[in-house]
Amino acid sequence: MGTARNNTPLVLFGGTFDPVHQAHISAARSVSRVLGDAPVHLLPNAVPPHRPQPLADGAQRLAMLELACADHPCLIPDDWELKQSGPSYSLLTLQHYREQIGHRPLVFMIGADSFANLHHWHRWQDYAALCHLAVVPRPESPLAADVVLSTFPESDAGSIARQPAGLRLMLQRPFLGVSATAIRQALAEKGDCPALDPAVVAHIHRHHLYNVAKFSSPESDTRPHER
Ligand code: ATP
C-alpha cells in the first residue's frame, strides 16, 4: 500500500454512512484535494461504539458508498471495519493502517461534531502517535475540548506531508448543513432527497431501504441513472 518514498498521506474517513450523502462526498473530496489528491478510504462501521445501530446493514451501506464514489477516483470504499468483529473502534483501524504503511502520513478525517466528542472516544490519546486529524466544519458544532486541541497542534497540509502523525488540519469548507438523520426522515416522508446521489436514491428504492417502500413503483426499479 505504501512505500518509504511515497509521502502522499493516506486518509481514513469512518462513519455509519446510513446513507452516504453529499456532505460526506464533498468533505472527502476537499480533504483529498488539500492533501495533494490523497486517497481517502471511506470505512462504514459494523458496530458503531458511540451511537445507535444503523438502519441499513453493512452490505447495503457499502453498496451505496460504491455508487456515490464511482465518479471520484480518489474516494475508495473500504470494507475493513465491516469484516471485523466487535465494536468498530477507530483505534483498531488506525493501528491496522499504520502497520500497512510504515512512516507514510496517515490522516483521520472527522466532522466537527465528532471532533467535539473525541475526548470520549476509546483511547483517543493514542491517536496522536498513529495519525494526523483533518477536521471538516459542520454547522452549529460545539468546540472541541482544550485537551484535544493541545494534543493535536493545528498545522498545515505541507507539514502533514512531512511527518507521519500528530498534527491537526482545520478545513474552512465545505460547510453543509446535511445529516443522514434528516435524509432518512425525508426519504420516509417523501421518498427522495436532493442531498443524495441519484444512483444512491435508485438503490434505496430498489432495495426498499429507509421505509421508502410506499413510494416505490415499477418505474423506480429501472431509473436511467442507476449504475
Ligand atoms: P447521522 O445523522 O445518522 O448522525 P451523519 O450525517 O452525521 O449521520 P455519519 O455517517 O455518522 O453521518 O458521519 C460520518 C462522518 O461524517 C462523521 O465524522 C461526521 O462528523 C461527518 N459528517 C457527516 N455529515 C457532515 C456534514 N454535514 N459536514 C461535515 N461533516 C459531516
PDB file of C-alpha atoms and ligand atoms in Angstrom:
ATOM      1  CA  MET A   1       0.000   0.000   0.000  1.00  0.00           C
ATOM      2  CA  GLY A   2       2.797   2.477   0.714  1.00  0.00           C
ATOM      3  CA  THR A   3       6.493   2.800   0.037  1.00  0.00           C
ATOM      4  CA  ALA A   4       9.082   4.718   2.006  1.00  0.00           C
ATOM      5  CA  ARG A   5       9.250   7.316  -0.794  1.00  0.00           C
ATOM      6  CA  ASN A   6       5.509   7.887  -1.021  1.00  0.00           C
ATOM      7  CA  ASN A   7       4.668  10.817   1.234  1.00  0.00           C
ATOM      8  CA  THR A   8       1.166  11.424  -0.086  1.00  0.00           C
ATOM      9  CA  PRO A   9      -0.966  10.989   3.023  1.00  0.00           C
ATOM     10  CA  LEU A  10      -3.427   8.133   3.289  1.00  0.00           C
ATOM     11  CA  VAL A  11      -6.761   9.456   4.602  1.00  0.00           C
ATOM     12  CA  LEU A  12      -9.269   7.357   6.561  1.00  0.00           C
ATOM     13  CA  PHE A  13     -12.877   8.528   6.864  1.00  0.00           C
ATOM     14  CA  GLY A  14     -15.036   6.364   9.108  1.00  0.00           C
ATOM     15  CA  GLY A  15     -18.755   6.684   9.735  1.00  0.00           C
ATOM     16  CA  THR A  16     -22.088   4.954   9.621  1.00  0.00           C
ATOM     17  CA  PHE A  17     -22.844   6.281   6.107  1.00  0.00           C
ATOM     18  CA  ASP A  18     -26.524   5.414   6.635  1.00  0.00           C
ATOM     19  CA  PRO A  19     -26.767   6.550   3.850  1.00  0.00           C
ATOM     20  CA  VAL A  20     -23.705   8.284   2.377  1.00  0.00           C
ATOM     21  CA  HIS A  21     -24.672  11.834   1.365  1.00  0.00           C
ATOM     22  CA  GLN A  22     -23.439  14.954  -0.404  1.00  0.00           C
ATOM     23  CA  ALA A  23     -21.653  16.366   2.671  1.00  0.00           C
ATOM     24  CA  HIS A  24     -19.608  13.164   3.111  1.00  0.00           C
ATOM     25  CA  ILE A  25     -18.542  13.195  -0.545  1.00  0.00           C
ATOM     26  CA  SER A  26     -17.816  16.961  -0.681  1.00  0.00           C
ATOM     27  CA  ALA A  27     -15.816  16.787   2.539  1.00  0.00           C
ATOM     28  CA  ALA A  28     -13.799  13.760   1.411  1.00  0.00           C
ATOM     29  CA  ARG A  29     -13.002  15.374  -1.942  1.00  0.00           C
ATOM     30  CA  SER A  30     -11.904  18.585  -0.229  1.00  0.00           C
ATOM     31  CA  VAL A  31      -9.567  16.770   2.132  1.00  0.00           C
ATOM     32  CA  SER A  32      -8.143  14.754  -0.749  1.00  0.00           C
ATOM     33  CA  ARG A  33      -7.520  17.914  -2.792  1.00  0.00           C
ATOM     34  CA  VAL A  34      -5.932  19.873   0.069  1.00  0.00           C
ATOM     35  CA  LEU A  35      -3.569  16.951   0.721  1.00  0.00           C
ATOM     36  CA  GLY A  36      -2.368  16.654  -2.886  1.00  0.00           C
ATOM     37  CA  ASP A  37      -5.014  14.303  -4.299  1.00  0.00           C
ATOM     38  CA  ALA A  38      -4.523  11.920  -1.402  1.00  0.00           C
ATOM     39  CA  PRO A  39      -6.594   8.721  -1.486  1.00  0.00           C
ATOM     40  CA  VAL A  40      -9.474   8.759   1.003  1.00  0.00           C
ATOM     41  CA  HIS A  41     -10.754   5.418   2.287  1.00  0.00           C
ATOM     42  CA  LEU A  42     -14.401   5.597   3.390  1.00  0.00           C
ATOM     43  CA  LEU A  43     -14.993   2.914   6.011  1.00  0.00           C
ATOM     44  CA  PRO A  44     -18.549   2.077   7.070  1.00  0.00           C
ATOM     45  CA  ASN A  45     -18.517   0.800  10.637  1.00  0.00           C
ATOM     46  CA  ALA A  46     -20.010  -2.551  11.602  1.00  0.00           C
ATOM     47  CA  VAL A  47     -20.933  -1.811  15.217  1.00  0.00           C
ATOM     48  CA  PRO A  48     -20.634   1.923  15.948  1.00  0.00           C
ATOM     49  CA  PRO A  49     -19.496   2.251  19.582  1.00  0.00           C
ATOM     50  CA  HIS A  50     -20.854   5.792  20.159  1.00  0.00           C
ATOM     51  CA  ARG A  51     -24.358   5.706  18.663  1.00  0.00           C
ATOM     52  CA  PRO A  52     -27.383   3.520  17.811  1.00  0.00           C
ATOM     53  CA  GLN A  53     -27.073   0.799  15.187  1.00  0.00           C
ATOM     54  CA  PRO A  54     -27.523   1.927  11.559  1.00  0.00           C
ATOM     55  CA  LEU A  55     -30.837   1.118   9.813  1.00  0.00           C
ATOM     56  CA  ALA A  56     -29.253  -0.295   6.655  1.00  0.00           C
ATOM     57  CA  ASP A  57     -26.949  -3.288   7.015  1.00  0.00           C
ATOM     58  CA  GLY A  58     -23.236  -3.141   6.252  1.00  0.00           C
ATOM     59  CA  ALA A  59     -23.514  -4.602   2.756  1.00  0.00           C
ATOM     60  CA  GLN A  60     -26.163  -2.032   1.786  1.00  0.00           C
ATOM     61  CA  ARG A  61     -24.179   0.888   3.196  1.00  0.00           C
ATOM     62  CA  LEU A  62     -21.078  -0.301   1.351  1.00  0.00           C
ATOM     63  CA  ALA A  63     -23.054  -0.693  -1.890  1.00  0.00           C
ATOM     64  CA  MET A  64     -24.332   2.900  -1.583  1.00  0.00           C
ATOM     65  CA  LEU A  65     -20.787   4.128  -0.936  1.00  0.00           C
ATOM     66  CA  GLU A  66     -19.587   2.349  -4.077  1.00  0.00           C
ATOM     67  CA  LEU A  67     -22.273   4.108  -6.120  1.00  0.00           C
ATOM     68  CA  ALA A  68     -21.547   7.544  -4.618  1.00  0.00           C
ATOM     69  CA  CYS A  69     -17.755   7.198  -5.062  1.00  0.00           C
ATOM     70  CA  ALA A  70     -17.866   5.763  -8.585  1.00  0.00           C
ATOM     71  CA  ASP A  71     -17.070   9.067 -10.304  1.00  0.00           C
ATOM     72  CA  HIS A  72     -14.352  10.111  -7.833  1.00  0.00           C
ATOM     73  CA  PRO A  73     -11.107   8.153  -8.282  1.00  0.00           C
ATOM     74  CA  CYS A  74      -9.620   9.499  -5.009  1.00  0.00           C
ATOM     75  CA  LEU A  75     -12.508   8.085  -2.935  1.00  0.00           C
ATOM     76  CA  ILE A  76     -12.186   4.406  -2.061  1.00  0.00           C
ATOM     77  CA  PRO A  77     -14.970   2.474  -0.281  1.00  0.00           C
ATOM     78  CA  ASP A  78     -13.286   0.166   2.220  1.00  0.00           C
ATOM     79  CA  ASP A  79     -14.935  -2.809   3.976  1.00  0.00           C
ATOM     80  CA  TRP A  80     -12.178  -3.369   6.570  1.00  0.00           C
ATOM     81  CA  GLU A  81     -14.302  -2.386   9.601  1.00  0.00           C
ATOM     82  CA  LEU A  82     -17.281  -4.370   8.293  1.00  0.00           C
ATOM     83  CA  LYS A  83     -15.139  -7.507   8.292  1.00  0.00           C
ATOM     84  CA  GLN A  84     -14.026  -7.135  11.930  1.00  0.00           C
ATOM     85  CA  SER A  85     -15.960  -8.458  14.910  1.00  0.00           C
ATOM     86  CA  GLY A  86     -16.898  -6.404  17.973  1.00  0.00           C
ATOM     87  CA  PRO A  87     -17.292  -2.621  18.284  1.00  0.00           C
ATOM     88  CA  SER A  88     -15.732  -0.635  15.408  1.00  0.00           C
ATOM     89  CA  TYR A  89     -13.186   1.331  17.421  1.00  0.00           C
ATOM     90  CA  SER A  90     -11.344   3.741  15.140  1.00  0.00           C
ATOM     91  CA  LEU A  91      -8.208   2.998  17.144  1.00  0.00           C
ATOM     92  CA  LEU A  92      -8.092  -0.546  15.732  1.00  0.00           C
ATOM     93  CA  THR A  93      -8.495   0.741  12.191  1.00  0.00           C
ATOM     94  CA  LEU A  94      -5.735   3.295  12.688  1.00  0.00           C
ATOM     95  CA  GLN A  95      -3.407   0.654  14.139  1.00  0.00           C
ATOM     96  CA  HIS A  96      -4.112  -1.649  11.197  1.00  0.00           C
ATOM     97  CA  TYR A  97      -3.368   1.004   8.573  1.00  0.00           C
ATOM     98  CA  ARG A  98      -0.327   2.303  10.443  1.00  0.00           C
ATOM     99  CA  GLU A  99       1.138  -1.215  10.227  1.00  0.00           C
ATOM    100  CA  GLN A 100       0.382  -1.290   6.493  1.00  0.00           C
ATOM    101  CA  ILE A 101       2.008   1.997   5.504  1.00  0.00           C
ATOM    102  CA  GLY A 102       5.112   2.359   7.660  1.00  0.00           C
ATOM    103  CA  HIS A 103       6.061   6.024   8.165  1.00  0.00           C
ATOM    104  CA  ARG A 104       3.844   7.461   5.449  1.00  0.00           C
ATOM    105  CA  PRO A 105       1.485  10.192   6.797  1.00  0.00           C
ATOM    106  CA  LEU A 106      -1.858   8.815   7.967  1.00  0.00           C
ATOM    107  CA  VAL A 107      -4.794  11.217   8.360  1.00  0.00           C
ATOM    108  CA  PHE A 108      -8.010  10.518  10.246  1.00  0.00           C
ATOM    109  CA  MET A 109     -10.768  12.678   8.818  1.00  0.00           C
ATOM    110  CA  ILE A 110     -13.631  13.698  11.082  1.00  0.00           C
ATOM    111  CA  GLY A 111     -16.591  16.109  11.097  1.00  0.00           C
ATOM    112  CA  ALA A 112     -16.552  18.950  13.635  1.00  0.00           C
ATOM    113  CA  ASP A 113     -19.428  17.367  15.613  1.00  0.00           C
ATOM    114  CA  SER A 114     -17.467  14.140  16.085  1.00  0.00           C
ATOM    115  CA  PHE A 115     -14.297  16.115  16.803  1.00  0.00           C
ATOM    116  CA  ALA A 116     -16.101  17.899  19.657  1.00  0.00           C
ATOM    117  CA  ASN A 117     -16.712  14.483  21.253  1.00  0.00           C
ATOM    118  CA  LEU A 118     -13.318  12.972  20.541  1.00  0.00           C
ATOM    119  CA  HIS A 119     -12.239  13.115  24.192  1.00  0.00           C
ATOM    120  CA  HIS A 120     -14.954  10.497  24.947  1.00  0.00           C
ATOM    121  CA  TRP A 121     -13.647   8.031  22.353  1.00  0.00           C
ATOM    122  CA  HIS A 122     -11.817   4.818  23.221  1.00  0.00           C
ATOM    123  CA  ARG A 123      -8.116   5.604  23.928  1.00  0.00           C
ATOM    124  CA  TRP A 124      -8.277   8.794  21.862  1.00  0.00           C
ATOM    125  CA  GLN A 125      -4.905   9.956  23.269  1.00  0.00           C
ATOM    126  CA  ASP A 126      -3.249   7.066  21.410  1.00  0.00           C
ATOM    127  CA  TYR A 127      -4.351   8.538  18.093  1.00  0.00           C
ATOM    128  CA  ALA A 128      -1.640  11.215  18.217  1.00  0.00           C
ATOM    129  CA  ALA A 129       1.101   8.626  17.692  1.00  0.00           C
ATOM    130  CA  LEU A 130      -0.809   7.000  14.845  1.00  0.00           C
ATOM    131  CA  CYS A 131      -2.354   9.733  12.717  1.00  0.00           C
ATOM    132  CA  HIS A 132      -2.996  13.381  11.977  1.00  0.00           C
ATOM    133  CA  LEU A 133      -6.538  14.773  12.158  1.00  0.00           C
ATOM    134  CA  ALA A 134      -8.377  16.592   9.355  1.00  0.00           C
ATOM    135  CA  VAL A 135     -11.455  18.333  10.797  1.00  0.00           C
ATOM    136  CA  VAL A 136     -14.303  19.317   8.467  1.00  0.00           C
ATOM    137  CA  PRO A 137     -16.580  22.154   9.649  1.00  0.00           C
ATOM    138  CA  ARG A 138     -20.217  21.360  10.351  1.00  0.00           C
ATOM    139  CA  PRO A 139     -22.928  23.904  11.152  1.00  0.00           C
ATOM    140  CA  GLU A 140     -23.558  24.530  14.853  1.00  0.00           C
ATOM    141  CA  SER A 141     -20.932  22.092  16.086  1.00  0.00           C
ATOM    142  CA  PRO A 142     -19.587  22.838  19.572  1.00  0.00           C
ATOM    143  CA  LEU A 143     -15.894  23.483  20.098  1.00  0.00           C
ATOM    144  CA  ALA A 144     -13.563  20.595  20.857  1.00  0.00           C
ATOM    145  CA  ALA A 145     -12.117  20.130  24.355  1.00  0.00           C
ATOM    146  CA  ASP A 146      -8.904  22.061  25.087  1.00  0.00           C
ATOM    147  CA  VAL A 147      -7.076  18.838  25.864  1.00  0.00           C
ATOM    148  CA  VAL A 148      -7.846  17.542  22.365  1.00  0.00           C
ATOM    149  CA  LEU A 149      -6.747  20.813  20.739  1.00  0.00           C
ATOM    150  CA  SER A 150      -3.439  20.781  22.594  1.00  0.00           C
ATOM    151  CA  THR A 151      -2.811  17.085  21.896  1.00  0.00           C
ATOM    152  CA  PHE A 152      -3.100  17.770  18.153  1.00  0.00           C
ATOM    153  CA  PRO A 153      -1.451  21.158  17.400  1.00  0.00           C
ATOM    154  CA  GLU A 154      -3.020  22.962  14.456  1.00  0.00           C
ATOM    155  CA  SER A 155      -0.858  22.840  11.339  1.00  0.00           C
ATOM    156  CA  ASP A 156      -0.999  22.873   7.539  1.00  0.00           C
ATOM    157  CA  ALA A 157      -1.026  20.438   4.640  1.00  0.00           C
ATOM    158  CA  GLY A 158       2.703  20.855   3.941  1.00  0.00           C
ATOM    159  CA  SER A 159       3.708  19.918   7.487  1.00  0.00           C
ATOM    160  CA  ILE A 160       1.321  16.968   7.468  1.00  0.00           C
ATOM    161  CA  ALA A 161       3.031  15.579   4.355  1.00  0.00           C
ATOM    162  CA  ARG A 162       6.416  15.757   6.142  1.00  0.00           C
ATOM    163  CA  GLN A 163       5.646  13.677   9.243  1.00  0.00           C
ATOM    164  CA  PRO A 164       3.634  10.524   9.918  1.00  0.00           C
ATOM    165  CA  ALA A 165       1.251  11.707  12.686  1.00  0.00           C
ATOM    166  CA  GLY A 166       0.382  14.144  15.458  1.00  0.00           C
ATOM    167  CA  LEU A 167      -0.893  17.341  13.745  1.00  0.00           C
ATOM    168  CA  ARG A 168      -4.324  18.814  13.038  1.00  0.00           C
ATOM    169  CA  LEU A 169      -5.648  20.352   9.828  1.00  0.00           C
ATOM    170  CA  MET A 170      -8.774  22.546  10.186  1.00  0.00           C
ATOM    171  CA  LEU A 171     -10.677  22.859   6.903  1.00  0.00           C
ATOM    172  CA  GLN A 172     -12.633  26.064   6.325  1.00  0.00           C
ATOM    173  CA  ARG A 173     -15.095  24.474   3.897  1.00  0.00           C
ATOM    174  CA  PRO A 174     -17.295  22.753   2.758  1.00  0.00           C
ATOM    175  CA  PHE A 175     -19.875  23.795   5.340  1.00  0.00           C
ATOM    176  CA  LEU A 176     -23.001  21.828   4.518  1.00  0.00           C
ATOM    177  CA  GLY A 177     -25.997  21.520   6.817  1.00  0.00           C
ATOM    178  CA  VAL A 178     -26.780  17.969   5.708  1.00  0.00           C
ATOM    179  CA  SER A 179     -27.236  14.983   8.002  1.00  0.00           C
ATOM    180  CA  ALA A 180     -28.116  11.346   7.395  1.00  0.00           C
ATOM    181  CA  THR A 181     -30.769  11.625  10.126  1.00  0.00           C
ATOM    182  CA  ALA A 182     -32.630  14.371   8.198  1.00  0.00           C
ATOM    183  CA  ILE A 183     -32.144  12.440   4.968  1.00  0.00           C
ATOM    184  CA  ARG A 184     -33.660   9.252   6.415  1.00  0.00           C
ATOM    185  CA  GLN A 185     -36.619  11.324   7.567  1.00  0.00           C
ATOM    186  CA  ALA A 186     -37.047  12.936   4.122  1.00  0.00           C
ATOM    187  CA  LEU A 187     -36.866   9.532   2.444  1.00  0.00           C
ATOM    188  CA  ALA A 188     -39.545   8.127   4.748  1.00  0.00           C
ATOM    189  CA  GLU A 189     -41.789  11.169   4.202  1.00  0.00           C
ATOM    190  CA  LYS A 190     -41.204  11.961   0.509  1.00  0.00           C
ATOM    191  CA  GLY A 191     -39.253   9.042  -0.942  1.00  0.00           C
ATOM    192  CA  ASP A 192     -36.481  11.321  -2.203  1.00  0.00           C
ATOM    193  CA  CYS A 193     -33.822  13.775  -1.062  1.00  0.00           C
ATOM    194  CA  PRO A 194     -31.705  16.202  -3.115  1.00  0.00           C
ATOM    195  CA  ALA A 195     -28.642  15.680  -0.897  1.00  0.00           C
ATOM    196  CA  LEU A 196     -28.226  12.128  -2.224  1.00  0.00           C
ATOM    197  CA  ASP A 197     -26.554  10.903  -5.401  1.00  0.00           C
ATOM    198  CA  PRO A 198     -29.346   9.840  -7.804  1.00  0.00           C
ATOM    199  CA  ALA A 199     -27.760   6.391  -8.079  1.00  0.00           C
ATOM    200  CA  VAL A 200     -27.994   6.053  -4.286  1.00  0.00           C
ATOM    201  CA  VAL A 201     -31.677   7.077  -4.369  1.00  0.00           C
ATOM    202  CA  ALA A 202     -32.319   4.453  -7.035  1.00  0.00           C
ATOM    203  CA  HIS A 203     -30.543   1.833  -4.922  1.00  0.00           C
ATOM    204  CA  ILE A 204     -32.612   2.787  -1.869  1.00  0.00           C
ATOM    205  CA  HIS A 205     -35.823   2.324  -3.852  1.00  0.00           C
ATOM    206  CA  ARG A 206     -34.681  -0.883  -5.444  1.00  0.00           C
ATOM    207  CA  HIS A 207     -33.914  -2.415  -2.056  1.00  0.00           C
ATOM    208  CA  HIS A 208     -36.788  -0.761  -0.147  1.00  0.00           C
ATOM    209  CA  LEU A 209     -34.480   0.868   2.413  1.00  0.00           C
ATOM    210  CA  TYR A 210     -35.447   3.615   4.899  1.00  0.00           C
ATOM    211  CA  ASN A 211     -39.215   2.990   4.600  1.00  0.00           C
ATOM    212  CA  VAL A 212     -39.422   4.202   1.000  1.00  0.00           C
ATOM    213  CA  ALA A 213     -41.465   1.134   0.024  1.00  0.00           C
ATOM    214  CA  LYS A 214     -44.684   3.143  -0.074  1.00  0.00           C
ATOM    215  CA  PHE A 215     -43.174   5.447  -2.731  1.00  0.00           C
ATOM    216  CA  SER A 216     -41.692   2.698  -4.894  1.00  0.00           C
ATOM    217  CA  SER A 217     -43.194   1.995  -8.278  1.00  0.00           C
ATOM    218  CA  PRO A 218     -42.137  -0.356 -11.064  1.00  0.00           C
ATOM    219  CA  GLU A 219     -40.540   2.669 -12.803  1.00  0.00           C
ATOM    220  CA  SER A 220     -38.293   3.351  -9.827  1.00  0.00           C
ATOM    221  CA  ASP A 221     -36.633  -0.023 -10.361  1.00  0.00           C
ATOM    222  CA  THR A 222     -35.466   0.987 -13.835  1.00  0.00           C
ATOM    223  CA  ARG A 223     -34.359   4.570 -13.284  1.00  0.00           C
ATOM    224  CA  PRO A 224     -31.928   5.565 -16.035  1.00  0.00           C
ATOM    225  CA  HIS A 225     -29.374   6.900 -13.544  1.00  0.00           C
ATOM    226  CA  GLU A 226     -28.942   3.562 -11.717  1.00  0.00           C
ATOM    227  CA  ARG A 227     -25.336   2.414 -12.078  1.00  0.00           C
TER     228      ARG A 227
HETATM  229  P1  ATP B   1     -26.384  10.816  11.344  1.00  0.00           P
HETATM  230  O1  ATP B   1     -27.258  11.984  11.013  1.00  0.00           O
HETATM  231  O2  ATP B   1     -27.046   9.478  11.174  1.00  0.00           O
HETATM  232  O3  ATP B   1     -25.697  11.001  12.673  1.00  0.00           O
HETATM  233  P2  ATP B   1     -24.193  11.802   9.728  1.00  0.00           P
HETATM  234  O4  ATP B   1     -24.765  12.543   8.597  1.00  0.00           O
HETATM  235  O5  ATP B   1     -23.638  12.566  10.888  1.00  0.00           O
HETATM  236  O6  ATP B   1     -25.234  10.720  10.243  1.00  0.00           O
HETATM  237  P3  ATP B   1     -22.114   9.790   9.763  1.00  0.00           P
HETATM  238  O7  ATP B   1     -22.021   8.675   8.803  1.00  0.00           O
HETATM  239  O8  ATP B   1     -22.425   9.464  11.138  1.00  0.00           O
HETATM  240  O9  ATP B   1     -23.111  10.857   9.095  1.00  0.00           O
HETATM  241  O10 ATP B   1     -20.806  10.676   9.724  1.00  0.00           O
HETATM  242  C1  ATP B   1     -19.549  10.195   9.335  1.00  0.00           C
HETATM  243  C2  ATP B   1     -18.596  11.354   9.462  1.00  0.00           C
HETATM  244  O11 ATP B   1     -19.020  12.387   8.582  1.00  0.00           O
HETATM  245  C3  ATP B   1     -18.511  11.952  10.853  1.00  0.00           C
HETATM  246  O12 ATP B   1     -17.158  12.305  11.118  1.00  0.00           O
HETATM  247  C4  ATP B   1     -19.371  13.199  10.737  1.00  0.00           C
HETATM  248  O13 ATP B   1     -18.944  14.191  11.641  1.00  0.00           O
HETATM  249  C5  ATP B   1     -19.099  13.602   9.300  1.00  0.00           C
HETATM  250  N1  ATP B   1     -20.192  14.383   8.724  1.00  0.00           N
HETATM  251  C6  ATP B   1     -21.456  13.996   8.496  1.00  0.00           C
HETATM  252  N2  ATP B   1     -22.195  14.985   7.984  1.00  0.00           N
HETATM  253  C7  ATP B   1     -21.375  16.056   7.881  1.00  0.00           C
HETATM  254  C8  ATP B   1     -21.537  17.410   7.443  1.00  0.00           C
HETATM  255  N3  ATP B   1     -22.714  17.872   7.003  1.00  0.00           N
HETATM  256  N4  ATP B   1     -20.459  18.220   7.476  1.00  0.00           N
HETATM  257  C9  ATP B   1     -19.265  17.775   7.940  1.00  0.00           C
HETATM  258  N5  ATP B   1     -19.044  16.518   8.375  1.00  0.00           N
HETATM  259  C10 ATP B   1     -20.078  15.666   8.355  1.00  0.00           C
END
